[in-house]
Amino acid sequence: MGRREGQAIYPGWGPVALSLPSPDIATLSYHGGRLAAAASQFPDAPTPWIDLSTGVNPRPYPAPSVSRSASARLPDPTETAALADAAAAAFGVRSQDRTVAVPGSEAALRILARLLPVKTVAIAGPTYGSHASAWRSAGATVRSIPCRDLASADADIVIAVNPNNPDGYRHAPEGLALMADRQAARGGWLIVDEAFGEVAPELSVAHRAGAGLIVLRSFGKFYGLAGVRLGFVLADRGVIAELRSVFGDWPVSAAAIAAGRAAYPDAAWRARTRASLDRKAARLDRLLSSAGFESVGGTSLFRLYAADDASRRFACLAERGILTRPFDIDPRWLRFGLPAGAAAWARLERALEACQ
Amino acid sequence: MGRREGQAIYPGWGPVALSLPSPDIATLSYHGGRLAAAASQFPDAPTPWIDLSTGVNPRPYPAPSVSRSASARLPDPTETAALADAAAAAFGVRSQDRTVAVPGSEAALRILARLLPVKTVAIAGPTYGSHASAWRSAGATVRSIPCRDLASADADIVIAVNPNNPDGYRHAPEGLALMADRQAARGGWLIVDEAFGEVAPELSVAHRAGAGLIVLRSFGKFYGLAGVRLGFVLADRGVIAELRSVFGDWPVSAAAIAAGRAAYPDAAWRARTRASLDRKAARLDRLLSSAGFESVGGTSLFRLYAADDASRRFACLAERGILTRPFDIDPRWLRFGLPAGAAAWARLERALEACQ
């Protein structure tokens, strides 16, 4: 299976039996976005479901729809290169040799685990479960270290998600730069997953990607187009050449190229969206605080809260057609994404009151 | 670079200097679909270019356009599974455990080379260059064998493209089944790339995929939607589990899911399209024969022709805005895809006359 491996790296933290109507909560606590599984576990919930289980911007970038002719033919390599150029410019990366477009950062982080010949991996956590799963599947020894202890990590590969998911922990870029130098000196790598990097650009080390430092970026979360499957890896020329060799000449779709080439040069939309996400996250905090949740952290794309009866509240919200994200590593936690539009906010508000 | 590696596996056949206006013909003879490179080499060519350099159906499947909401969110794993089910049913594969959707068969064939621990690879050829490139990049020793000698191949991995690209060589499915058994007995694999399998369903061994046999399928060629990036790997449960682990929970886009779920159950469209492609391929053969080309082979999605002055004709057609596919392994060869629509046929006819 491998599905629940993520939990094993937090000794003493899990697994935890949640008091839910169905034993299949593992499905909902491994990744977000599993509406079908939720609907089958809560068949009487009103529809449409409101999916707050991911950290995807509910207001997508107004990407141009891809032309029929572009979908029909193979993307020209010059178009894929222009996409990488636009993204690299937005990330502050100068050389296109250090950037490769991939069909989602999920595939990239998993394939990196097959390409880099390492024995030991240290992951600053708790964090996104795919990192541990990927390296363990590749045969590496994986340890979890607390985010605050990153500087003392001692492994061939060190992984930090910045800002971290789900708790929003912020690794200082200066510390990451030092760690990257140390990893380069030992012939290893620091991998910084900046999946939510657009909402905290001051933390980014993308422009430093190179010897000892690999940076992952995700398109779908901030731009609200997760179904398009687009991400980027920034790294030294050797790693980039390996990734290009593995993904081939047509790594991403015509739709991904069209969306990314429009979105990355659009700094004005990015600035407006950052401000708008900040306002919505603050509103969510007020709402959840009123409902008796304690704020743990997060970013403006998702917020992490705690409550002693979180598992009861998860089920109560789900019975009302609202899917949030439980964590088997801490049964007090629930993560909330941002509702899309006034009706969804109103439904969430009513449900939180009913579930208090 | 690695770009021109494919040619090295045909000892004595290449590279060959083509007498063209530009020395950069290697770019156009490695893969098709490089219109931008062609346009820069032939800047005075009339536009729009007619791209006959690939084997993509010029009349795409009328796929439903993907909804904004489906592009916005992560594809639900149940949707990806339903896509694999629909494809497996069309391929005659019973178990969903033997099928995985991937973002193009190109990425799959390249990643397989990183996952399977082998030393020697024999490729029936001449054929699609990515196979040799992928295994060589992974450190394997790659040999080319003539298609007709497949049965005597002796390697950990044996690769056959069926029907073969570019010459249309047809490997008998019975022989492939025997070879798969032999490969299973030695702990190796036969990989059958059925990228053009829809136009020769009688040749398919997809339903036999399992121990010793890996089958690759491509969506974009027959369905005319190469920009969508969708393919499938059919294999035993171990290989499928590895590929799932490497591509992760969201291997393909929402648009790929929507297109595939509509197209694969549509047997009527498939039948009509096969008949229509047959008619168009026959028309192309008549046209090229009148122009003095000798037919070498192909499938109904592409035709391979030979002429002593093929490189002159390639340049002459390109000067008229028509891109065909030259081969550095045989300078007498030109491969033609099917023109899209009456105007393109007429332009091709006029250009062939002018270039005779």
XYZ file of C-alpha atoms in Angstrom:
712
model
C 0.000 0.000 0.000
C 2.420 2.688 1.125
C -0.580 4.950 1.623
C -0.166 5.427 5.353
C 3.587 5.397 5.491
C 3.736 9.096 6.226
C 2.523 8.649 9.752
C 5.288 6.249 10.718
C 7.931 8.949 10.697
C 6.482 10.689 13.750
C 7.311 8.227 16.504
C 4.788 8.312 19.271
C 2.388 10.570 17.371
C 0.270 8.126 15.492
C -1.637 6.340 14.198
C -4.563 7.530 16.224
C -8.031 6.038 16.064
C -10.493 8.821 15.305
C -14.041 8.362 16.565
C -15.693 8.574 13.172
C -18.629 6.786 11.604
C -16.300 4.913 9.259
C -12.900 3.304 9.780
C -11.642 4.660 6.442
C -10.488 8.000 7.766
C -6.948 7.179 6.647
C -8.072 7.909 3.093
C -9.080 11.422 4.098
C -6.072 12.145 6.291
C -3.380 11.171 3.781
C -4.050 13.845 1.152
C -6.778 16.413 0.739
C -9.137 16.620 -2.211
C -10.810 13.230 -1.847
C -14.412 14.305 -2.180
C -15.622 10.993 -3.572
C -14.318 9.089 -0.555
C -15.897 11.659 1.755
C -19.225 11.443 -0.070
C -19.279 7.665 0.262
C -18.499 7.892 3.978
C -21.095 10.595 4.554
C -23.799 9.615 2.059
C -26.483 11.788 3.666
C -24.463 15.021 3.443
C -26.070 17.805 1.415
C -24.522 18.469 -1.992
C -22.620 20.088 -3.519
C -19.849 19.444 -1.070
C -17.652 22.338 -0.040
C -14.093 21.104 -0.272
C -11.888 22.869 2.283
C -9.496 19.921 2.507
C -6.807 21.372 0.237
C -4.765 24.573 0.103
C -5.819 25.535 -3.401
C -6.825 29.159 -4.090
C -10.618 29.090 -4.633
C -10.365 31.970 -7.123
C -8.388 30.655 -10.092
C -6.183 32.723 -12.345
C -8.246 33.688 -15.425
C -6.105 31.608 -17.754
C -6.784 31.744 -21.485
C -8.500 28.586 -22.625
C -6.177 26.499 -24.722
C -6.938 26.444 -28.438
C -8.156 23.249 -30.084
C -5.144 23.272 -32.368
C -2.714 23.561 -29.443
C -4.362 20.582 -27.719
C -4.236 18.611 -30.934
C -0.523 18.813 -31.628
C 2.563 18.067 -29.572
C 3.734 21.171 -27.712
C 6.685 22.665 -29.558
C 9.828 22.476 -27.380
C 10.224 26.238 -27.832
C 6.824 26.741 -26.133
C 7.826 24.561 -23.187
C 11.083 26.523 -22.967
C 9.187 29.838 -23.009
C 7.031 28.565 -20.126
C 10.149 27.710 -18.120
C 11.579 31.150 -18.917
C 8.432 32.929 -17.699
C 8.362 30.885 -14.495
C 12.092 31.336 -13.873
C 11.731 35.103 -14.242
C 8.876 35.128 -11.706
C 10.969 33.040 -9.285
C 14.000 35.315 -9.690
C 16.035 32.586 -11.381
C 18.346 33.870 -14.104
C 19.342 30.837 -16.086
C 16.881 28.664 -17.941
C 19.384 25.817 -17.521
C 18.333 25.748 -13.878
C 14.588 25.356 -14.450
C 12.472 22.491 -15.736
C 8.694 22.313 -16.083
C 7.122 19.120 -14.721
C 3.560 17.725 -14.682
C 3.028 18.711 -11.040
C 5.560 19.063 -8.230
C 4.189 15.802 -6.772
C 5.634 13.771 -9.648
C 8.887 15.737 -9.439
C 9.493 15.128 -5.754
C 8.776 11.430 -6.224
C 11.023 11.053 -9.255
C 13.869 12.940 -7.567
C 13.857 10.157 -4.973
C 14.606 7.683 -7.760
C 17.279 9.801 -9.418
C 19.457 10.897 -6.506
C 21.624 8.110 -5.144
C 21.339 8.682 -1.394
C 21.018 6.576 1.729
C 19.695 8.941 4.401
C 16.969 11.559 4.336
C 15.952 13.990 7.082
C 12.578 15.713 6.721
C 11.625 18.775 8.756
C 8.134 18.022 9.966
C 5.427 17.280 10.562
C 4.849 18.018 6.909
C 3.373 16.894 3.595
C 3.433 13.084 3.612
C 4.569 12.450 0.029
C 8.186 13.368 0.773
C 8.649 10.574 3.312
C 6.673 8.138 1.189
C 8.731 8.874 -1.933
C 12.143 8.398 -0.326
C 11.081 5.343 1.628
C 9.742 3.769 -1.588
C 13.139 4.455 -3.134
C 14.856 2.540 -0.327
C 16.292 5.444 1.691
C 16.278 5.667 5.492
C 13.937 8.511 6.401
C 13.935 10.424 9.692
C 11.679 13.254 10.785
C 13.150 16.187 12.657
C 11.289 19.129 14.164
C 11.267 22.163 11.853
C 13.106 24.276 14.447
C 15.988 21.754 14.494
C 16.626 21.925 10.744
C 20.115 23.402 11.192
C 21.301 20.282 13.016
C 19.991 17.861 10.371
C 22.610 15.321 9.296
C 21.608 13.374 6.184
C 22.420 13.047 2.479
C 19.133 14.749 1.652
C 17.485 17.302 3.925
C 13.933 18.373 3.076
C 12.094 21.485 4.235
C 8.694 22.705 3.087
C 8.695 26.507 3.267
C 6.323 27.837 4.447
C 5.511 24.471 5.967
C 2.288 22.564 5.414
C 0.232 22.181 7.599
C 1.528 24.406 10.420
C 2.925 27.324 8.387
C 6.373 27.100 10.013
C 8.699 29.602 8.311
C 12.299 28.587 7.722
C 14.579 31.642 7.463
C 16.124 31.814 3.976
C 19.561 32.644 5.448
C 19.520 29.373 7.397
C 18.481 27.464 4.290
C 21.349 29.029 2.324
C 23.851 27.875 4.974
C 22.329 24.402 4.969
C 22.544 24.267 1.155
C 26.268 25.082 1.308
C 26.792 22.362 3.890
C 24.868 19.846 1.799
C 26.868 20.772 -1.302
C 30.103 20.227 0.641
C 29.057 16.685 1.551
C 27.800 15.902 -1.947
C 24.179 15.960 -0.798
C 21.198 18.244 -1.316
C 18.786 20.428 0.551
C 15.367 20.181 -1.098
C 13.120 23.137 -0.346
C 9.506 22.547 -1.321
C 8.058 26.006 -1.975
C 4.635 24.654 -2.921
C 3.033 27.637 -1.164
C 5.916 29.992 -1.920
C 3.833 32.614 -3.752
C 2.164 33.720 -0.497
C 5.532 34.174 1.250
C 7.934 35.413 -1.435
C 10.282 36.830 1.208
C 11.104 33.254 2.277
C 12.022 31.965 -1.174
C 15.479 30.601 -1.939
C 14.528 29.785 -5.542
C 17.073 32.288 -6.874
C 19.835 30.383 -5.033
C 19.001 26.980 -6.551
C 22.165 25.277 -7.728
C 24.927 23.308 -6.024
C 23.412 21.535 -3.021
C 20.008 23.202 -3.353
C 16.920 21.935 -5.202
C 13.755 24.037 -5.049
C 10.269 22.767 -5.964
C 7.495 25.124 -7.045
C 3.841 24.358 -7.626
C 1.598 26.210 -10.082
C -1.822 24.868 -9.116
C -2.125 26.027 -5.529
C -1.653 29.804 -5.621
C -3.038 30.098 -9.160
C -6.021 27.923 -8.239
C -5.529 25.519 -11.165
C -4.487 22.275 -9.490
C -6.193 20.185 -12.180
C -3.808 21.550 -14.827
C -0.815 19.676 -13.297
C 2.150 22.005 -13.526
C 5.193 22.500 -11.341
C 8.861 23.376 -11.636
C 12.157 22.150 -10.333
C 15.012 24.617 -9.893
C 18.408 23.004 -9.447
C 21.947 22.757 -10.756
C 22.463 21.863 -14.399
C 23.179 18.200 -13.644
C 19.904 17.597 -11.792
C 17.954 19.580 -14.396
C 19.501 17.546 -17.221
C 18.544 14.325 -15.433
C 14.953 15.503 -14.964
C 14.725 16.589 -18.599
C 16.010 13.206 -19.644
C 13.395 11.469 -17.478
C 10.338 13.555 -18.419
C 11.248 13.847 -22.078
C 10.505 16.496 -24.668
C 6.830 17.060 -23.801
C 6.680 17.102 -19.992
C 3.566 19.284 -19.654
C 0.324 19.799 -21.546
C -0.620 22.571 -23.971
C -3.109 23.847 -21.369
C -0.379 24.016 -18.717
C 1.866 25.950 -21.112
C -0.910 28.427 -21.958
C -1.861 28.979 -18.305
C 1.697 29.335 -17.024
C 2.829 31.646 -19.831
C -0.081 33.961 -19.026
C 0.108 33.783 -15.232
C 3.803 34.058 -14.401
C 4.383 37.442 -16.059
C 1.259 38.836 -14.324
C 2.784 40.455 -11.234
C -0.279 42.667 -10.714
C -2.595 39.650 -10.347
C -0.123 38.084 -7.934
C -0.055 41.196 -5.745
C -3.844 41.574 -5.730
C -4.297 37.895 -4.977
C -1.825 37.922 -2.083
C -3.762 40.787 -0.489
C -7.103 39.100 -1.106
C -5.904 35.773 0.342
C -4.623 37.608 3.429
C -8.066 39.137 3.999
C -9.824 35.800 3.549
C -7.422 33.986 5.871
C -8.013 36.618 8.552
C -11.765 36.198 8.114
C -11.392 32.410 8.459
C -9.363 32.888 11.650
C -12.083 35.090 13.149
C -14.772 32.583 12.227
C -12.918 29.587 13.644
C -11.907 31.461 16.769
C -15.576 32.297 17.415
C -16.352 28.614 16.987
C -13.892 27.734 19.735
C -10.946 26.552 17.640
C -7.417 27.454 18.642
C -5.196 28.790 15.831
C -2.059 26.707 15.257
C -0.677 28.395 12.150
C -0.744 28.037 8.383
C -0.445 30.285 5.362
C -3.042 32.449 3.669
C -4.000 29.448 1.483
C -4.781 27.156 4.430
C -5.152 27.538 8.174
C -4.472 24.935 10.841
C -6.616 24.862 13.959
C -6.805 22.687 17.062
C -9.682 21.555 19.244
C -9.937 18.728 21.772
C -12.991 17.402 19.961
C -11.656 17.962 16.451
C -12.615 14.507 15.234
C -16.227 15.006 16.334
C -16.285 18.385 14.616
C -14.721 16.924 11.451
C -17.542 14.388 11.251
C -20.192 16.983 12.131
C -18.951 19.311 9.359
C -18.756 16.394 6.913
C -22.367 15.477 7.694
C -23.140 19.025 6.549
C -21.217 18.560 3.293
C -18.058 20.392 4.327
C -14.813 18.474 3.948
C -11.863 19.590 6.068
C -8.520 17.906 6.543
C -7.878 15.735 9.615
C -4.384 14.497 10.532
C -3.631 11.136 12.025
C -0.426 12.580 13.477
C -2.475 14.861 15.734
C -6.175 14.154 16.318
C -6.682 17.680 17.705
C -5.803 19.239 14.339
C -8.076 20.277 11.487
C -6.847 22.179 8.442
C -9.191 24.486 6.535
C -8.780 25.894 3.048
C -10.609 29.047 1.934
C -14.298 28.900 0.954
C -15.184 30.058 -2.573
C -17.829 32.773 -2.582
C -20.483 34.147 -0.252
C -22.733 31.073 -0.217
C -19.872 28.818 0.840
C -18.831 31.227 3.596
C -22.413 31.302 4.857
C -22.724 27.512 4.825
C -19.432 27.187 6.703
C -20.546 29.741 9.283
C -23.840 27.934 9.909
C -22.158 24.543 10.063
C -19.521 25.734 12.530
C -22.287 27.046 14.788
C -24.224 23.798 14.566
C -21.099 21.738 15.301
C -19.866 23.778 18.254
C 23.318 16.689 -25.051
C 22.049 13.145 -25.615
C 19.855 14.529 -28.384
C 21.456 12.623 -31.227
C 22.182 9.424 -29.388
C 19.499 7.541 -31.266
C 21.509 7.480 -34.451
C 24.497 5.744 -32.894
C 22.670 2.464 -32.471
C 22.531 1.826 -36.202
C 26.155 1.090 -36.994
C 27.099 2.169 -40.463
C 23.831 4.016 -41.130
C 24.529 7.470 -39.886
C 25.048 10.265 -39.212
C 24.664 11.469 -42.754
C 25.259 15.023 -43.885
C 22.128 16.274 -45.609
C 22.539 18.945 -48.254
C 20.299 21.522 -46.613
C 20.436 25.284 -46.243
C 21.139 24.936 -42.524
C 23.377 22.524 -40.597
C 20.727 22.178 -37.845
C 18.801 19.366 -39.495
C 19.517 17.147 -36.469
C 16.878 19.125 -34.583
C 14.272 18.184 -37.178
C 15.303 14.549 -37.546
C 15.264 13.645 -33.844
C 11.548 14.117 -33.181
C 8.731 15.523 -35.251
C 6.606 18.515 -34.304
C 9.356 21.134 -34.200
C 7.674 23.840 -36.213
C 9.504 26.691 -34.523
C 12.898 25.227 -35.456
C 11.691 24.679 -39.015
C 10.363 28.222 -39.266
C 13.682 29.649 -38.147
C 15.572 27.507 -40.672
C 13.162 28.391 -43.472
C 12.223 31.977 -42.617
C 10.807 32.726 -46.064
C 8.335 29.834 -46.032
C 4.672 30.825 -46.369
C 2.609 30.535 -43.184
C 0.766 28.884 -41.638
C 3.062 25.903 -41.821
C 1.537 22.519 -42.549
C 3.044 20.116 -40.054
C 3.268 16.617 -41.516
C 6.250 15.707 -39.338
C 4.296 13.726 -36.724
C 1.900 10.786 -36.744
C -0.922 12.590 -34.969
C -4.468 12.236 -36.328
C -5.334 15.634 -37.864
C -9.007 15.207 -36.929
C -9.124 15.178 -33.118
C -11.665 13.353 -31.001
C -14.438 15.847 -30.103
C -13.541 15.767 -26.402
C -15.734 17.676 -23.956
C -13.979 20.815 -22.814
C -12.937 20.495 -19.201
C -14.983 22.548 -16.743
C -13.374 25.475 -14.925
C -14.080 23.794 -11.604
C -12.393 20.558 -12.678
C -9.283 22.481 -13.755
C -9.291 24.377 -10.482
C -9.182 21.441 -8.080
C -6.977 18.402 -7.782
C -8.396 15.481 -9.747
C -10.121 13.110 -7.342
C -8.300 9.737 -7.296
C -11.614 8.062 -8.144
C -11.716 10.062 -11.407
C -8.186 8.989 -12.320
C -9.171 5.401 -11.528
C -12.283 5.670 -13.718
C -10.073 6.896 -16.586
C -7.778 3.881 -16.171
C -10.842 1.606 -16.096
C -12.218 3.066 -19.329
C -8.847 2.737 -21.056
C -8.271 -0.793 -19.748
C -11.675 -1.858 -21.070
C -10.840 -0.424 -24.512
C -7.476 -2.240 -24.491
C -9.099 -5.536 -23.453
C -7.350 -5.521 -20.070
C -9.463 -6.948 -17.266
C -7.806 -5.800 -14.077
C -7.365 -2.176 -13.138
C -4.346 -3.288 -11.073
C -2.559 -3.750 -14.382
C -3.156 -0.255 -15.773
C -1.786 3.143 -14.808
C -2.452 6.502 -16.461
C 0.659 8.592 -17.120
C 1.257 12.115 -18.508
C 2.252 10.798 -21.932
C 3.840 7.495 -22.899
C 7.100 9.396 -23.511
C 7.547 10.086 -19.770
C 6.546 6.504 -18.973
C 9.082 4.867 -21.258
C 11.804 7.121 -19.896
C 10.915 6.526 -16.252
C 10.700 2.756 -16.757
C 14.374 2.913 -17.720
C 15.114 4.329 -14.259
C 12.935 1.856 -12.375
C 13.889 -1.490 -13.881
C 17.313 -2.694 -12.768
C 18.751 -4.066 -15.986
C 22.087 -4.135 -17.757
C 21.285 -4.993 -21.367
C 18.601 -3.748 -23.741
C 17.831 -4.893 -27.284
C 15.644 -2.641 -29.421
C 13.983 -3.815 -32.617
C 14.643 -1.081 -35.107
C 15.155 1.263 -36.677
C 12.515 2.840 -34.451
C 11.481 5.765 -32.282
C 14.693 7.229 -30.837
C 13.542 7.872 -27.257
C 13.756 4.207 -26.284
C 17.490 3.989 -26.941
C 18.091 7.411 -25.430
C 16.178 6.565 -22.237
C 17.990 3.304 -21.511
C 21.379 4.679 -22.418
C 20.813 7.632 -20.070
C 19.989 5.094 -17.362
C 23.339 3.400 -17.903
C 22.221 0.281 -19.780
C 24.012 -1.224 -22.768
C 21.725 -0.759 -25.760
C 21.849 -2.752 -28.983
C 19.677 -2.430 -32.058
C 18.440 -5.533 -33.824
C 16.473 -5.709 -37.065
C 12.721 -6.055 -36.458
C 12.618 -9.385 -38.281
C 15.229 -10.811 -35.856
C 13.241 -10.013 -32.710
C 12.824 -13.697 -31.792
C 16.574 -14.116 -31.391
C 16.995 -11.053 -29.133
C 19.005 -11.829 -26.009
C 18.823 -9.027 -23.412
C 17.291 -8.206 -20.014
C 14.887 -5.835 -21.751
C 13.676 -6.337 -25.311
C 11.738 -3.481 -26.914
C 9.435 -3.614 -29.921
C 7.250 -0.829 -31.286
C 4.180 -2.427 -32.877
C 3.279 -1.396 -35.486
C 6.754 0.053 -35.813
C 7.521 3.715 -36.369
C 8.635 4.772 -38.973
C 8.477 1.732 -41.278
C 5.214 0.154 -40.084
C 6.819 -3.250 -39.449
C 4.228 -5.551 -37.875
C 5.360 -7.935 -35.159
C 3.063 -10.974 -34.916
C 1.344 -11.029 -31.503
C 1.998 -14.777 -31.146
C 5.744 -14.176 -31.426
C 5.531 -11.367 -28.876
C 3.681 -13.673 -26.460
C 6.443 -16.279 -26.746
C 9.085 -13.614 -26.251
C 7.254 -12.315 -23.150
C 7.274 -15.813 -21.634
C 10.976 -16.115 -22.320
C 11.673 -12.714 -20.777
C 9.604 -13.601 -17.690
C 11.613 -16.817 -17.279
C 14.878 -14.869 -17.202
C 13.490 -12.174 -14.882
C 13.439 -9.611 -17.678
C 10.769 -7.846 -19.691
C 9.513 -7.416 -23.215
C 8.289 -3.843 -23.644
C 5.828 -3.421 -26.504
C 5.214 0.200 -27.428
C 1.735 0.269 -28.982
C 1.801 4.031 -29.529
C -0.036 3.508 -32.844
C -1.930 0.434 -31.631
C -5.421 1.818 -32.306
C -4.906 1.553 -36.072
C -3.818 -2.103 -35.837
C -5.868 -3.604 -32.985
C -5.276 -7.104 -34.309
C -1.606 -6.770 -33.369
C -2.170 -5.728 -29.753
C -0.847 -7.784 -26.848
C -2.207 -5.319 -24.267
C -4.569 -7.950 -22.865
C -1.567 -10.186 -22.112
C 0.355 -7.559 -20.105
C 1.693 -9.072 -16.902
C 4.685 -11.233 -16.033
C 7.485 -10.375 -18.454
C 5.360 -8.070 -20.616
C 4.937 -4.301 -20.353
C 2.733 -2.540 -22.908
C 2.720 1.211 -23.543
C -0.267 2.993 -25.046
C -0.544 6.572 -26.230
C -3.752 8.624 -26.236
C -2.704 11.655 -28.235
C -1.829 10.102 -31.584
C -4.949 8.229 -32.689
C -7.285 10.587 -30.814
C -5.479 13.614 -32.264
C -4.917 15.255 -28.881
C -1.162 15.063 -28.384
C -1.116 18.336 -26.431
C -3.250 16.789 -23.682
C -0.379 14.475 -22.586
C -1.937 11.141 -21.731
C -0.700 7.590 -21.988
C -0.983 4.271 -20.182
C 1.277 1.529 -18.996
C -0.078 -2.024 -18.756
C 2.071 -4.381 -16.720
C 2.176 -6.742 -13.772
C 1.111 -5.453 -10.366
C 4.689 -4.854 -9.205
C 5.608 -2.566 -12.108
C 2.253 -0.760 -11.880
C 2.743 -0.180 -8.137
C 6.204 1.251 -8.806
C 4.876 3.593 -11.491
C 2.023 4.720 -9.230
C 4.517 5.396 -6.502
C 6.667 7.454 -8.860
C 3.918 9.527 -10.542
C 1.897 10.023 -7.358
C -1.792 10.564 -6.769
C -2.403 13.065 -9.571
C -0.485 11.743 -12.578
C -2.652 13.343 -15.273
C -4.620 16.552 -15.724
C -8.349 17.133 -15.391
C -8.477 17.735 -19.163
C -6.768 14.390 -19.830
C -9.265 12.640 -17.555
C -12.236 14.268 -19.274
C -10.942 13.484 -22.776
C -9.979 9.889 -22.025
C -13.188 9.059 -20.171
C -15.187 10.261 -23.164
C -13.020 8.754 -25.912
C -12.197 5.245 -24.716
C -15.799 4.017 -24.425
C -16.566 5.421 -27.899
C -16.061 2.331 -30.072
C -18.135 3.822 -32.897
C -15.810 6.833 -33.263
C -12.832 4.488 -33.219
C -14.271 2.364 -36.035
C -15.213 5.382 -38.172
C -11.814 6.943 -37.596
C -9.916 3.799 -38.536
C -11.793 3.670 -41.834
C -11.252 7.360 -42.478
C -7.522 7.153 -41.717
C -7.227 4.187 -44.100
C -8.778 6.247 -46.910
C -6.524 9.221 -46.223
C -3.394 7.052 -46.060
C -4.289 5.498 -49.422
C -4.785 8.983 -50.899
C -1.384 10.052 -49.559
C 0.210 6.966 -51.097
C -1.298 7.784 -54.509
C -0.122 11.389 -54.269
C 3.429 10.506 -53.261
C 3.654 7.741 -55.838
C 2.687 10.238 -58.564
C 5.404 12.519 -57.268
C 7.996 9.804 -57.733
C 8.393 8.573 -54.172
C 8.729 4.883 -53.424
C 6.513 3.566 -50.604
C 8.488 1.989 -47.747
C 5.680 1.329 -45.272
C 4.005 2.940 -42.280
C 0.594 2.909 -40.651
C -2.540 4.852 -41.525
C -1.320 7.676 -39.226
C 1.993 8.147 -41.038
C 3.582 6.892 -44.247
C 7.260 6.374 -44.963
C 8.596 7.023 -48.461
C 11.992 6.886 -50.109
C 13.601 8.941 -52.851
C 17.216 9.332 -53.870
C 16.876 13.100 -53.616
C 14.805 13.073 -50.426
C 16.901 15.724 -48.705
C 16.449 18.133 -51.625
C 12.713 17.464 -51.615
C 12.550 17.935 -47.825
C 14.089 21.398 -48.183
C 11.924 22.226 -51.194
C 8.741 21.302 -49.295
C 9.943 23.234 -46.236
C 10.508 26.311 -48.388
C 6.822 25.970 -49.244
C 5.845 25.768 -45.560
C 5.375 22.009 -45.398
C 7.325 20.188 -42.690
C 7.986 16.482 -43.164
C 10.207 14.185 -41.168
C 13.729 13.371 -42.365
C 15.843 10.610 -40.800
C 19.554 10.771 -40.281
C 19.635 6.955 -40.265
C 18.584 6.912 -43.907
C 18.848 10.069 -46.019
C 16.540 8.551 -48.659
C 13.626 8.468 -46.216
C 10.876 11.016 -45.616
C 7.901 10.357 -43.341
C 4.588 12.121 -43.968
C 1.656 12.520 -41.597
C -1.867 13.198 -42.872
C -2.879 16.703 -44.013
C -5.817 18.300 -42.197
C -8.531 19.420 -44.593
C -8.911 20.205 -48.284
C -6.702 23.302 -48.330
C -3.778 21.420 -46.793
C -4.171 18.554 -49.273
C -4.196 21.045 -52.130
C -1.092 22.856 -50.869
C 0.704 19.518 -50.467
C -0.260 18.456 -53.983
C 1.008 21.706 -55.500
C 4.213 21.597 -53.460
C 4.948 17.995 -54.433
C 4.569 18.928 -58.081
C 6.843 21.931 -57.706
C 9.471 19.869 -55.884
C 9.518 16.903 -58.250
